PDB file of C-alpha atoms in Angstrom:
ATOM      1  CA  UNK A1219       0.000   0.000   0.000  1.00  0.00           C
ATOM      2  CA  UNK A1220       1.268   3.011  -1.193  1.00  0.00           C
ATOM      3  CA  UNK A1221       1.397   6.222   1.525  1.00  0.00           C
ATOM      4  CA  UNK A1222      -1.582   8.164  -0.152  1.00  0.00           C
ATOM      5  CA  UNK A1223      -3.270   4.893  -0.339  1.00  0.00           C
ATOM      6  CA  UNK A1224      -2.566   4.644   3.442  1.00  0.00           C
ATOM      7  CA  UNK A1225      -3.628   8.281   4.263  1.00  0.00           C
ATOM      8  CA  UNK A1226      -6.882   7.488   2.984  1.00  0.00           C
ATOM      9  CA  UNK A1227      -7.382   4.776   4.557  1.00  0.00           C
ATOM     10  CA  UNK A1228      -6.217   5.812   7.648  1.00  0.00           C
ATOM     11  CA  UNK A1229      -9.300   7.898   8.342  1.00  0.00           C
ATOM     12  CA  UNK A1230     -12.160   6.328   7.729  1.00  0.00           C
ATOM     13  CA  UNK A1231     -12.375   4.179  10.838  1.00  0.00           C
ATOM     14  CA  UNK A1232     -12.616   7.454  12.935  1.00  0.00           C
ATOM     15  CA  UNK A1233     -15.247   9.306  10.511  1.00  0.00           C
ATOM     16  CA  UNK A1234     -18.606   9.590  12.091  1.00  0.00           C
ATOM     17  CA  UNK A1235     -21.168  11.460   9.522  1.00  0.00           C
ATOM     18  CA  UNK A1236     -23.970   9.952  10.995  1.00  0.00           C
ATOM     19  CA  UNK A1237     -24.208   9.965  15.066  1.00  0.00           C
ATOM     20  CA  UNK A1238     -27.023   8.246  15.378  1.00  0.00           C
ATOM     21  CA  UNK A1239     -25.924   4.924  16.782  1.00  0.00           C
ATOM     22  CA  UNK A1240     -22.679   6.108  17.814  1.00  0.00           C
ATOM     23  CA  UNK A1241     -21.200   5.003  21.313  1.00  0.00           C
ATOM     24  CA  UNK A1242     -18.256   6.722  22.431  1.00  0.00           C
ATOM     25  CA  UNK A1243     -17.408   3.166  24.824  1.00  0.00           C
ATOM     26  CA  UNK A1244     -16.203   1.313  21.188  1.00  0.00           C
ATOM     27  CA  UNK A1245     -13.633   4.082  20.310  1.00  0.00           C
ATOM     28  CA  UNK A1246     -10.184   2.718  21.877  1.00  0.00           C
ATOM     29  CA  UNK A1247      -7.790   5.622  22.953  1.00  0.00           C
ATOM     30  CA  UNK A1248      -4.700   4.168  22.258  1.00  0.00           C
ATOM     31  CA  UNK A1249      -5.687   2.778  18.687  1.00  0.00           C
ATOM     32  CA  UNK A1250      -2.889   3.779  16.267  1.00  0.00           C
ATOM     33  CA  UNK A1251      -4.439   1.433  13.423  1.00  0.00           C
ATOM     34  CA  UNK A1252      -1.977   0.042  11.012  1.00  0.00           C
ATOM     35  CA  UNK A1253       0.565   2.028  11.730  1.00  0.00           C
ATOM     36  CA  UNK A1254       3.920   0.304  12.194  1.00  0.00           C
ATOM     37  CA  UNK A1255       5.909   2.249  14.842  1.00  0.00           C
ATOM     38  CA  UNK A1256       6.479   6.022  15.926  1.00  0.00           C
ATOM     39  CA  UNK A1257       9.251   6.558  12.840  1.00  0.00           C
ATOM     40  CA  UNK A1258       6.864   5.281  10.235  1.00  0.00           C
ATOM     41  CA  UNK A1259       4.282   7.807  11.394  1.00  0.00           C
ATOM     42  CA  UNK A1260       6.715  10.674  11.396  1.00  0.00           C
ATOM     43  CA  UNK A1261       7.642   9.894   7.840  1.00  0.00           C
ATOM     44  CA  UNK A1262       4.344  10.111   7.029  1.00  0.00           C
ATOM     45  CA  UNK A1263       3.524  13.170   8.582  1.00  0.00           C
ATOM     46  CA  UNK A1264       6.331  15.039   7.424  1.00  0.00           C
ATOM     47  CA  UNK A1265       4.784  14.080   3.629  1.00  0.00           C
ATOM     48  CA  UNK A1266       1.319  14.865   4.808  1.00  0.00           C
ATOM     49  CA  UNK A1267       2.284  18.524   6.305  1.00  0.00           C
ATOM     50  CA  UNK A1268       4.106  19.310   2.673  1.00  0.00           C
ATOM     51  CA  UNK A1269       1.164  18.016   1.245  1.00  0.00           C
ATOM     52  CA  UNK A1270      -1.068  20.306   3.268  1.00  0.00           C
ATOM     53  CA  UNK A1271       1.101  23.261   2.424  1.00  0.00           C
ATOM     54  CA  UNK A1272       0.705  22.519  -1.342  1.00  0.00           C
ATOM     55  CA  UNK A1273      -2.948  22.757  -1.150  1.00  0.00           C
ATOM     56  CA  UNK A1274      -3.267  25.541   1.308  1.00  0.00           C
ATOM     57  CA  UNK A1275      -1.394  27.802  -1.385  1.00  0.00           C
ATOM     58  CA  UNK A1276      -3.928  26.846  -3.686  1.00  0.00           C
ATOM     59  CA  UNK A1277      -6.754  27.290  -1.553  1.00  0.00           C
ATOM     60  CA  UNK A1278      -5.329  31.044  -0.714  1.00  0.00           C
ATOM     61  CA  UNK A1279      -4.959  31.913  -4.351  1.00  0.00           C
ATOM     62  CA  UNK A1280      -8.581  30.376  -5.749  1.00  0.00           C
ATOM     63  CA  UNK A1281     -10.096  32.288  -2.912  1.00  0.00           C
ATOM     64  CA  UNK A1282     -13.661  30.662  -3.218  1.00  0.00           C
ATOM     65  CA  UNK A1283     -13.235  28.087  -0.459  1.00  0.00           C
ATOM     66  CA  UNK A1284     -12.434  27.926   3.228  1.00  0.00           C
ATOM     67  CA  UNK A1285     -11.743  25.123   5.406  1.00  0.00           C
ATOM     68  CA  UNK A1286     -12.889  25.122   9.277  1.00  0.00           C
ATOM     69  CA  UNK A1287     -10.719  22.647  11.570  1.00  0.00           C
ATOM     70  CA  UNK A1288     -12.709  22.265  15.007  1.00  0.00           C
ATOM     71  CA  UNK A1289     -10.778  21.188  18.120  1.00  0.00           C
ATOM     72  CA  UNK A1290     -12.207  19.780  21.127  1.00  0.00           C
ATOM     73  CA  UNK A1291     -11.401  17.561  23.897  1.00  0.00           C
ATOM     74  CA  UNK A1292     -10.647  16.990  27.910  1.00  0.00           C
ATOM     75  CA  UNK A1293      -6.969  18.512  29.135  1.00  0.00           C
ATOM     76  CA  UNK A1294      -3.897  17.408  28.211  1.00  0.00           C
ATOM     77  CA  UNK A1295      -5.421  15.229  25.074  1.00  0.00           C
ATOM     78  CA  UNK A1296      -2.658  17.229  22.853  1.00  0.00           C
ATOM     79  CA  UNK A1297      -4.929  19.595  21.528  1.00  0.00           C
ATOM     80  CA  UNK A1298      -2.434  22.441  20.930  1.00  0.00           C
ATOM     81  CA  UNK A1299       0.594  20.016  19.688  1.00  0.00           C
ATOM     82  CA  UNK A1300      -2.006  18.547  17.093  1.00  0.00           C
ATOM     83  CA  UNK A1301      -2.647  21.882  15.921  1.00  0.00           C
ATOM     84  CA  UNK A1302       1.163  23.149  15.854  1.00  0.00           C
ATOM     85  CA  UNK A1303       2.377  19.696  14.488  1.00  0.00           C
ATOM     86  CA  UNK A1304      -0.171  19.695  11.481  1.00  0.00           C
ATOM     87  CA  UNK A1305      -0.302  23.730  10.752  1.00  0.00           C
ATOM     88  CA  UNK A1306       3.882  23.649  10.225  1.00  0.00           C
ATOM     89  CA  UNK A1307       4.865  24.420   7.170  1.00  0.00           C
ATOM     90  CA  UNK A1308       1.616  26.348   5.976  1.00  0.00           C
ATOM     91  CA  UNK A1309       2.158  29.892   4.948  1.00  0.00           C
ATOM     92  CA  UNK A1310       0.315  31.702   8.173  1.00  0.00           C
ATOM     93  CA  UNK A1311      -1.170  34.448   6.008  1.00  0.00           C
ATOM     94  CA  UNK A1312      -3.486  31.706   4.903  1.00  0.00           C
ATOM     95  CA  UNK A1313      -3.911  30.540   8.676  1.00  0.00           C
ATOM     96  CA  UNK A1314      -6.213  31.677  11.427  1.00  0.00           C
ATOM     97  CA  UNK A1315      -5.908  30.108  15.077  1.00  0.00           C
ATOM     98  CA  UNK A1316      -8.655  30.886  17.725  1.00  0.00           C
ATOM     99  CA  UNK A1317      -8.828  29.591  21.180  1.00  0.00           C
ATOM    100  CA  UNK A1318     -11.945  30.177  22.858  1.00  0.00           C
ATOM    101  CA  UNK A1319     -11.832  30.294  27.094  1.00  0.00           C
ATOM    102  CA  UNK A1320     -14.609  31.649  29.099  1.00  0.00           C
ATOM    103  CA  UNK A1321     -16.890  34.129  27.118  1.00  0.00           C
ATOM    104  CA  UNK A1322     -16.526  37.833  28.219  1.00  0.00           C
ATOM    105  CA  UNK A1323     -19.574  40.097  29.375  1.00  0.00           C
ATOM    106  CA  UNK A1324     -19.958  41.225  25.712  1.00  0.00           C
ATOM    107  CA  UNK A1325     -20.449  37.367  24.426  1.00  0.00           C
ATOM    108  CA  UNK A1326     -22.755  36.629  27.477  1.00  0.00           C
ATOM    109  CA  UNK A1327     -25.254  39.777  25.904  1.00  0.00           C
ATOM    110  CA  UNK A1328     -25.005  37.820  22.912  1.00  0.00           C
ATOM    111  CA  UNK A1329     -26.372  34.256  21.249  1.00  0.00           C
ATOM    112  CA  UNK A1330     -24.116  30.986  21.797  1.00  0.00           C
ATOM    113  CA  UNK A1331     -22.555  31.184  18.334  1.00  0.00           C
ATOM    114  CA  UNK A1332     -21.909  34.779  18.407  1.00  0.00           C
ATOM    115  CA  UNK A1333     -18.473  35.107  19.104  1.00  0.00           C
ATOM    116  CA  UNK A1334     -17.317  31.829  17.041  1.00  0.00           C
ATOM    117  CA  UNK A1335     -19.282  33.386  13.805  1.00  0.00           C
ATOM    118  CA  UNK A1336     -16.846  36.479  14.569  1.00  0.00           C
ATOM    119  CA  UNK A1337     -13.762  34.560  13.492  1.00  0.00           C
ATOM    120  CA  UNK A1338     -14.889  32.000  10.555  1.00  0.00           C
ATOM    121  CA  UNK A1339     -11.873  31.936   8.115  1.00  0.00           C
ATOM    122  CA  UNK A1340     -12.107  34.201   4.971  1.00  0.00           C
ATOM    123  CA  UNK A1341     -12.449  32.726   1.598  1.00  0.00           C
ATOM    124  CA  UNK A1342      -8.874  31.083   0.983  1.00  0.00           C
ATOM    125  CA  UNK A1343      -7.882  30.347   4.253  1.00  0.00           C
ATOM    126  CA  UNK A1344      -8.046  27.601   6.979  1.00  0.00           C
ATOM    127  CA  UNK A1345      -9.418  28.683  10.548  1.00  0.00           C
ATOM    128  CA  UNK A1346      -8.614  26.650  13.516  1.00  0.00           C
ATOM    129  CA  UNK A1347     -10.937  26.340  16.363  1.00  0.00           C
ATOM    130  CA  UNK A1348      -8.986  25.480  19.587  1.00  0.00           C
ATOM    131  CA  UNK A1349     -12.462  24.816  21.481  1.00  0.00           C
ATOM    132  CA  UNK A1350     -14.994  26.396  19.615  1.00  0.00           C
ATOM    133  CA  UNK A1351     -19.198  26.947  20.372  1.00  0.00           C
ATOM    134  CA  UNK A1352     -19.463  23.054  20.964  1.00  0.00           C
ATOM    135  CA  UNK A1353     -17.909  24.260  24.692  1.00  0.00           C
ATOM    136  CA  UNK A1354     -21.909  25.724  24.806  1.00  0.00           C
ATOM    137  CA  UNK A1355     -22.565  21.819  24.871  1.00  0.00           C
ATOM    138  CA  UNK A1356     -20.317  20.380  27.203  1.00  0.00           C
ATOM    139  CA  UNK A1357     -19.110  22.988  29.967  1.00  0.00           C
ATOM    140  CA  UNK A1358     -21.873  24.277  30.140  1.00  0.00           C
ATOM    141  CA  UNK A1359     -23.723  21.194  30.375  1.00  0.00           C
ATOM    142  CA  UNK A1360     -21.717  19.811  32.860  1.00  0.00           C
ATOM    143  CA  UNK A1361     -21.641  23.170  34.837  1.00  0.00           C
ATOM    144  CA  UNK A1362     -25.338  24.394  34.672  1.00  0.00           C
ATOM    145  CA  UNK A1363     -24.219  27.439  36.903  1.00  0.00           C
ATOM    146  CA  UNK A1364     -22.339  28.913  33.769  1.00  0.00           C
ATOM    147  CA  UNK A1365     -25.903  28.574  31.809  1.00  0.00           C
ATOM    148  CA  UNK A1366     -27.504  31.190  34.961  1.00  0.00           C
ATOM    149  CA  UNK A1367     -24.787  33.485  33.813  1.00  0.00           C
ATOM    150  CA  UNK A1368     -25.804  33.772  30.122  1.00  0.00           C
ATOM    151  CA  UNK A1369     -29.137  36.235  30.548  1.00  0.00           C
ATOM    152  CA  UNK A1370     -31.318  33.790  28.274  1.00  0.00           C
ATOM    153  CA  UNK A1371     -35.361  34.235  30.116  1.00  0.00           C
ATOM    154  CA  UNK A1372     -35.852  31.376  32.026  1.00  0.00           C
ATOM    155  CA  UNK A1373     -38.854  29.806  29.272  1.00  0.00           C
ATOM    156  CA  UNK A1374     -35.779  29.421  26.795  1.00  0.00           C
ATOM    157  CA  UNK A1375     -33.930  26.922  29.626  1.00  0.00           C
ATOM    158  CA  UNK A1376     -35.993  24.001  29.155  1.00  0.00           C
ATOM    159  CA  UNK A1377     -35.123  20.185  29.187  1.00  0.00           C
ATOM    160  CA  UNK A1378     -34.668  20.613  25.305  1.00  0.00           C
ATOM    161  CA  UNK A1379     -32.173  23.222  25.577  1.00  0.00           C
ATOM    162  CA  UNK A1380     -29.527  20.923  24.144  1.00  0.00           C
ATOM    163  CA  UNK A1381     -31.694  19.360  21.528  1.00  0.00           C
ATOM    164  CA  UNK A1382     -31.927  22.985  20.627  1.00  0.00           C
ATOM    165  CA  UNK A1383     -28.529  23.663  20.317  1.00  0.00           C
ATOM    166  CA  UNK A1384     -27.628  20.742  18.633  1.00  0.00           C
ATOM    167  CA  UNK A1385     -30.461  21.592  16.263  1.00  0.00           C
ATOM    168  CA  UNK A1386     -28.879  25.292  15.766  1.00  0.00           C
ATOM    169  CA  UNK A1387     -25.468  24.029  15.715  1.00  0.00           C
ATOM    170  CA  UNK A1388     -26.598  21.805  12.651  1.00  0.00           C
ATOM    171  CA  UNK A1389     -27.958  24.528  10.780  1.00  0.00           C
ATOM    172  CA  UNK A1390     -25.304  26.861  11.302  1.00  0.00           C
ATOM    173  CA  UNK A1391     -22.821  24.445   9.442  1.00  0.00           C
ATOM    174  CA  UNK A1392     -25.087  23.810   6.973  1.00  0.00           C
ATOM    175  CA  UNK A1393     -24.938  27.331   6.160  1.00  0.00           C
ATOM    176  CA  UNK A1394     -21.639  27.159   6.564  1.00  0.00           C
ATOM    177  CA  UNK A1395     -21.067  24.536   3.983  1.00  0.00           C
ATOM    178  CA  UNK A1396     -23.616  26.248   1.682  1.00  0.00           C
ATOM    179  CA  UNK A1397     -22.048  29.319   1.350  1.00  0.00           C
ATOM    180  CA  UNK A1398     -18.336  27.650   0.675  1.00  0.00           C
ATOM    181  CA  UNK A1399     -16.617  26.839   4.057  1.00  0.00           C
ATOM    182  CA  UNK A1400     -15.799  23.491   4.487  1.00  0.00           C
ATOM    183  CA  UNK A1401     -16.055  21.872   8.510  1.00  0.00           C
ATOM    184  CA  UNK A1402     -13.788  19.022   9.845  1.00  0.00           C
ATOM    185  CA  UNK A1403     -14.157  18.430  13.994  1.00  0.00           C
ATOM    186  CA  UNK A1404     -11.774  16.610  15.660  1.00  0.00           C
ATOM    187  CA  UNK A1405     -12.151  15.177  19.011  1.00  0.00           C
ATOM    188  CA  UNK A1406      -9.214  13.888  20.543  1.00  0.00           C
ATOM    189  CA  UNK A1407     -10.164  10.869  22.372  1.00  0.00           C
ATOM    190  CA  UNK A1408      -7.248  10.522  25.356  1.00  0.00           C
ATOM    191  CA  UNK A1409      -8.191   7.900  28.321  1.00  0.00           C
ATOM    192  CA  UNK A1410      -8.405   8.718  31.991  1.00  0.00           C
ATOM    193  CA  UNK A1411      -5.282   6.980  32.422  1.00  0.00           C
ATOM    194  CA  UNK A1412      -3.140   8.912  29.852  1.00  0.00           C
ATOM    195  CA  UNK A1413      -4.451  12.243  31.150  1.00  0.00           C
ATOM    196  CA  UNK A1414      -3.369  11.175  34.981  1.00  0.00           C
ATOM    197  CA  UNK A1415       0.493  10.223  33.347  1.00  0.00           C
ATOM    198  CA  UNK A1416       0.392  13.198  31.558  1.00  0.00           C
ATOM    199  CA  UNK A1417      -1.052  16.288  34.161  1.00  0.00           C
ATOM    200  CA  UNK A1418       2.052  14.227  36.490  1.00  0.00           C
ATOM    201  CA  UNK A1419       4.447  14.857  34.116  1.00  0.00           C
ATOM    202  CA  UNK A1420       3.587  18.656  33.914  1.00  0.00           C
ATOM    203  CA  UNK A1421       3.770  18.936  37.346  1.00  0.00           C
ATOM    204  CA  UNK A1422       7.238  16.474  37.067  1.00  0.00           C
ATOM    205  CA  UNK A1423       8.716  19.109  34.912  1.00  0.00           C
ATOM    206  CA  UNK A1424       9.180  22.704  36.056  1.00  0.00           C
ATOM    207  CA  UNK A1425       9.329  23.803  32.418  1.00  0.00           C
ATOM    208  CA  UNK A1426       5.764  22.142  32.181  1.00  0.00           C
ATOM    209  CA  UNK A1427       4.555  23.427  35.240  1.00  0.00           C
ATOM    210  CA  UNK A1428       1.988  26.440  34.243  1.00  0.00           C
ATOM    211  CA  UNK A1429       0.539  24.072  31.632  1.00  0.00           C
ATOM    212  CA  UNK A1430      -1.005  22.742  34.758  1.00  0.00           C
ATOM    213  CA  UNK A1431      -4.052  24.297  37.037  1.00  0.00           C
ATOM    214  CA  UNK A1432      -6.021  23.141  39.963  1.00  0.00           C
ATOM    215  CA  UNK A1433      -9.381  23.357  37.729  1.00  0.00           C
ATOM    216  CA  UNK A1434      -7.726  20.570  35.428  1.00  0.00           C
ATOM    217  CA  UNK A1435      -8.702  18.453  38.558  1.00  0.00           C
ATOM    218  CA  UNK A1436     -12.176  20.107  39.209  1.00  0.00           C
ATOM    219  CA  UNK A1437     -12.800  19.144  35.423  1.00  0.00           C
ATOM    220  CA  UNK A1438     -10.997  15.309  35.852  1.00  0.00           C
ATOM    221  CA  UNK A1439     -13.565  14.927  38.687  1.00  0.00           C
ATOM    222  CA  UNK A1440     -16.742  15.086  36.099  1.00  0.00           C
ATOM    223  CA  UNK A1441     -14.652  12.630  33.619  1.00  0.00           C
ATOM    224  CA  UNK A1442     -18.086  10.729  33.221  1.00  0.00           C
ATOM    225  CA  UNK A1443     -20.144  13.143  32.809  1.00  0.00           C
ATOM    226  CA  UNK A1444     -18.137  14.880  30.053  1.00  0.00           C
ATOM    227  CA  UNK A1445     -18.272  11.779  28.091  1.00  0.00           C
ATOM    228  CA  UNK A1446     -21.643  11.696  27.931  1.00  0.00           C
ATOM    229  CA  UNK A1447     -21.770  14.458  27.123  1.00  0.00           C
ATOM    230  CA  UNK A1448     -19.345  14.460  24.282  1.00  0.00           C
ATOM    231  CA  UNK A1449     -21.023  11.056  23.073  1.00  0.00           C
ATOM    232  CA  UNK A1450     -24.477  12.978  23.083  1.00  0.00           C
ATOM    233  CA  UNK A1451     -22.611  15.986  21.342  1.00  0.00           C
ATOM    234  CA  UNK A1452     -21.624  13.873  18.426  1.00  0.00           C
ATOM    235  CA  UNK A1453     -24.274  11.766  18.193  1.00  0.00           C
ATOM    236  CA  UNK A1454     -26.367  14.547  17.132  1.00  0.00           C
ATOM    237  CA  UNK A1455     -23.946  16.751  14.932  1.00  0.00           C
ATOM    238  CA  UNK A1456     -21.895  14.049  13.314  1.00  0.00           C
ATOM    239  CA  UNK A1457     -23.056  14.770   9.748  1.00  0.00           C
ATOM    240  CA  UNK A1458     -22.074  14.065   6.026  1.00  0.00           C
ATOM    241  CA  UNK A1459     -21.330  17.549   5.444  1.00  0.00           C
ATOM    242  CA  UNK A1460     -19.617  18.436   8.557  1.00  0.00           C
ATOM    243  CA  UNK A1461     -18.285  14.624  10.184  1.00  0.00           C
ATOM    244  CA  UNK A1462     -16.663  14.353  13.323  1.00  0.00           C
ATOM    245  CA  UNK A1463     -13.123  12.785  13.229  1.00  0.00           C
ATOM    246  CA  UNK A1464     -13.012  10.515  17.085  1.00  0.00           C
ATOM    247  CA  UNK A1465      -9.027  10.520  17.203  1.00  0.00           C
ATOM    248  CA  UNK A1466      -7.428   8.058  19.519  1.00  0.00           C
ATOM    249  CA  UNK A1467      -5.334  10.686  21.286  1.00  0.00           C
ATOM    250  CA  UNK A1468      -3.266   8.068  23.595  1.00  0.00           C
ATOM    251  CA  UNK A1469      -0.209   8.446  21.208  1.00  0.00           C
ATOM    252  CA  UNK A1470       0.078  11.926  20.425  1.00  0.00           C
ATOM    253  CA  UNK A1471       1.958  10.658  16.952  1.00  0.00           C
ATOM    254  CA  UNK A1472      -0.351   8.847  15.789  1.00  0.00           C
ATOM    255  CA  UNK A1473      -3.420  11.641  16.917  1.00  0.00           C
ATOM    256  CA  UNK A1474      -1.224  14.185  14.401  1.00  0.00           C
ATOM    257  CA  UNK A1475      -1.211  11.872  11.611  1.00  0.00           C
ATOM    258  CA  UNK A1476      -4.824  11.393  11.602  1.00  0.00           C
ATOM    259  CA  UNK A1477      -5.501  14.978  11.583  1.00  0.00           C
ATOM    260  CA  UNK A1478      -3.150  15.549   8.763  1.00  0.00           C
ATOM    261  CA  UNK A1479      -5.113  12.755   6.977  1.00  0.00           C
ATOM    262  CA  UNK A1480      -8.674  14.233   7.332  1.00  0.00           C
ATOM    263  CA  UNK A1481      -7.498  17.873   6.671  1.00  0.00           C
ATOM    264  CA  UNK A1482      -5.786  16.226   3.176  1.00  0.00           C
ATOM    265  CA  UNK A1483      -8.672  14.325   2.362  1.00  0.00           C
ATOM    266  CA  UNK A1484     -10.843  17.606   3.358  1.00  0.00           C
ATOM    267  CA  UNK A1485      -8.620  20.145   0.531  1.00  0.00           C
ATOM    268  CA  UNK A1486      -8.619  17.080  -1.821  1.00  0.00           C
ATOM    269  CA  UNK A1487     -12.405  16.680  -2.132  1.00  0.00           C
ATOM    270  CA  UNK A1488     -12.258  20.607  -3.576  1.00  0.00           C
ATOM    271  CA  UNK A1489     -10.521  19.797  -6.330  1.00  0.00           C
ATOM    272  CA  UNK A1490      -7.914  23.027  -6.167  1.00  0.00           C
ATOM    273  CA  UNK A1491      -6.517  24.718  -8.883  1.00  0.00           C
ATOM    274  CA  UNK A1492      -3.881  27.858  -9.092  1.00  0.00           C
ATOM    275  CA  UNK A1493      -6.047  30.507 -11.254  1.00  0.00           C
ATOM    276  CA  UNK A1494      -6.218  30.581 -14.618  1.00  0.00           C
ATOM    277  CA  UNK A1495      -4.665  33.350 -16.666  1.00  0.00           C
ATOM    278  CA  UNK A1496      -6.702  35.504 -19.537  1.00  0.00           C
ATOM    279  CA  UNK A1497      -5.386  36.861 -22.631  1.00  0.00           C
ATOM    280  CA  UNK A1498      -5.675  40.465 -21.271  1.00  0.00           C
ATOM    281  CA  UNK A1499      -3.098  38.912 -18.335  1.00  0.00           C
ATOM    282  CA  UNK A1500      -0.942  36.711 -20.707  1.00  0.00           C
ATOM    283  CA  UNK A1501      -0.492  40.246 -23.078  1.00  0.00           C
ATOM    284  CA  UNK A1502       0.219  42.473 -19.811  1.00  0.00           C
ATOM    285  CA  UNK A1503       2.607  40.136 -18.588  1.00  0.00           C
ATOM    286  CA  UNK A1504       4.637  39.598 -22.001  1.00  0.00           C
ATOM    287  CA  UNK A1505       4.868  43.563 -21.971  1.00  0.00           C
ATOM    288  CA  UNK A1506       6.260  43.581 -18.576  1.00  0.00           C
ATOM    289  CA  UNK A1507       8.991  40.908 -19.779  1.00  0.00           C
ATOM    290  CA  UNK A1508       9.877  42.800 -22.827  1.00  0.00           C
ATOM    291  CA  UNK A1509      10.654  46.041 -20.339  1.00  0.00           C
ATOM    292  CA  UNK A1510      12.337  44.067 -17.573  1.00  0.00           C
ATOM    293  CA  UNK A1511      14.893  42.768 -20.308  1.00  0.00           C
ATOM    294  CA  UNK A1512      15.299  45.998 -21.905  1.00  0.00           C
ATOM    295  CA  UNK A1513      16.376  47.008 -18.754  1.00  0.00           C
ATOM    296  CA  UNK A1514      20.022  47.509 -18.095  1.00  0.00           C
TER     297      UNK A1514
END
């Protein structure tokens, strides 16, 4: 099997476009599928990032499409070494990172999406997510006090307040998608036990230490309740147009090469071209030859 072959393939056993019987229990953590050893999947990467940058230039000089990368997942599941890892060689005029922590006054007086919608990627560029309005779904539904701080009249909190959001969640990609930006969501599925030998080697390492915080532990208390919750979230917005991507996150090698495989497959499906060039363009640019040589 060739490597594209292998890209390819490498995905689909982590696609979910259709949530409906998904169950978050059959995903193992510390897959890393048929992937030899640590040095084959750092060859592969390393072709997958140049790959990635080949496209991206593409995208950003089309400038009809956009590509959306959403990141979620519990601590330490390597969400910001994924991102750095996969984004490498891109040019960063044609990037646009986000990380989303607790909304601000102005975002509470707003709706749910309102501050995500603010930084969608421009035609010709990919936007990254780190976190993203899906937080509206899990924090938040872990931690009903942070829903009494969002102003909403007490008839819109009913039982099917997450139903709802799910529901507006779905049509606000499929606007998305309609209008020419293209959504990938990743969530990086580490185990209980990785995150415990990872949060002790942050506090092992002095360099590591302010990666760690005492409300990593607050959070690592409701493990079970955030996975039901994330199994809930993707049930319901796992779709064709926008799938989720369930990355075992265990081996933080192998959760980078999936990433680069979906965002591949992801620029691949738009079938990229550099612009074409007109007559008009062709004539202008054989005049500015003819001057540049005459030049001494």
């Amino acid at each position: 099997m060739s490597n594209n072959e292998l890209m390819r393939s490498l995905i689909s056993p982590y696609r979910v476009s259709n949530g409906k019987k998904f169950h978050l229990e059959s995903c193992d953590p510390g897959d890393k599928g048929e992937i030899e050893n640590k040095e084959h999947a750092k060859d592969l990467l390393a072709t997958g990032v140049a790959r990635i940058a080949e496209l991206q230039e593409k995208l950003y000089a089309q400038d009809e499409w956009s590509l959306l990368l959403v990141f979620q997942a519990m601590d330490a599941a390597g969400k910001d070494s994924a991102i750095k890892h996969v984004m490498s060689g891109i040019n960063p005029q044609g990037c646009q990172v986000y990380s989303f922590k607790q909304p601000s006054s102005e975002d509470l007086d707003h709706d749910f999406l309102w501050r995500c919608q603010k930084c969608l990627p421009e035609r010709g560029r990919i936007g990254i997510f780190n976190r993203s309005y899906y937080e509206e779904t899990l924090v938040v539904r872990v931690h009903p006090e942070f829903l009494d701080k969002q102003k909403l009249a007490p008839k819109l909190v009913g039982k099917d307040i997450w139903e709802d959001r799910f529901e507006d969640i779905n049509n606000f990609e499929k606007t998305l998608t309609r209008n020419g930006t293209i959504v990938r969501k990743f969530f990086l599925n580490v185990s209980k036990a990785e995150q415990k030998k990872r949060f002790l080697a942050r506090l092992d390492d002095p360099t590591k230490n302010w990666k760690f915080s005492a409300a990593d532990m607050g959070e690592r208390a409701h493990w079970q309740e955030y996975m039901e919750a994330y199994e809930d979230m993707i049930r319901h917005t796992a779709t064709e147009r926008a799938p989720w991507y369930v990355v075992p996150a265990d081996k933080k090698w192998f959760a980078r090469l999936v990433v680069v495989a979906a965002v591949i497959d992801a620029l691949e499906s738009l079938d990229l071209e550099y612009p074409s060039v007109t007559n008009a363009m062709k004539k202008d640019n054989l005049a500015a030859r003819k001057i540049l040589e005459a030049e001494k």
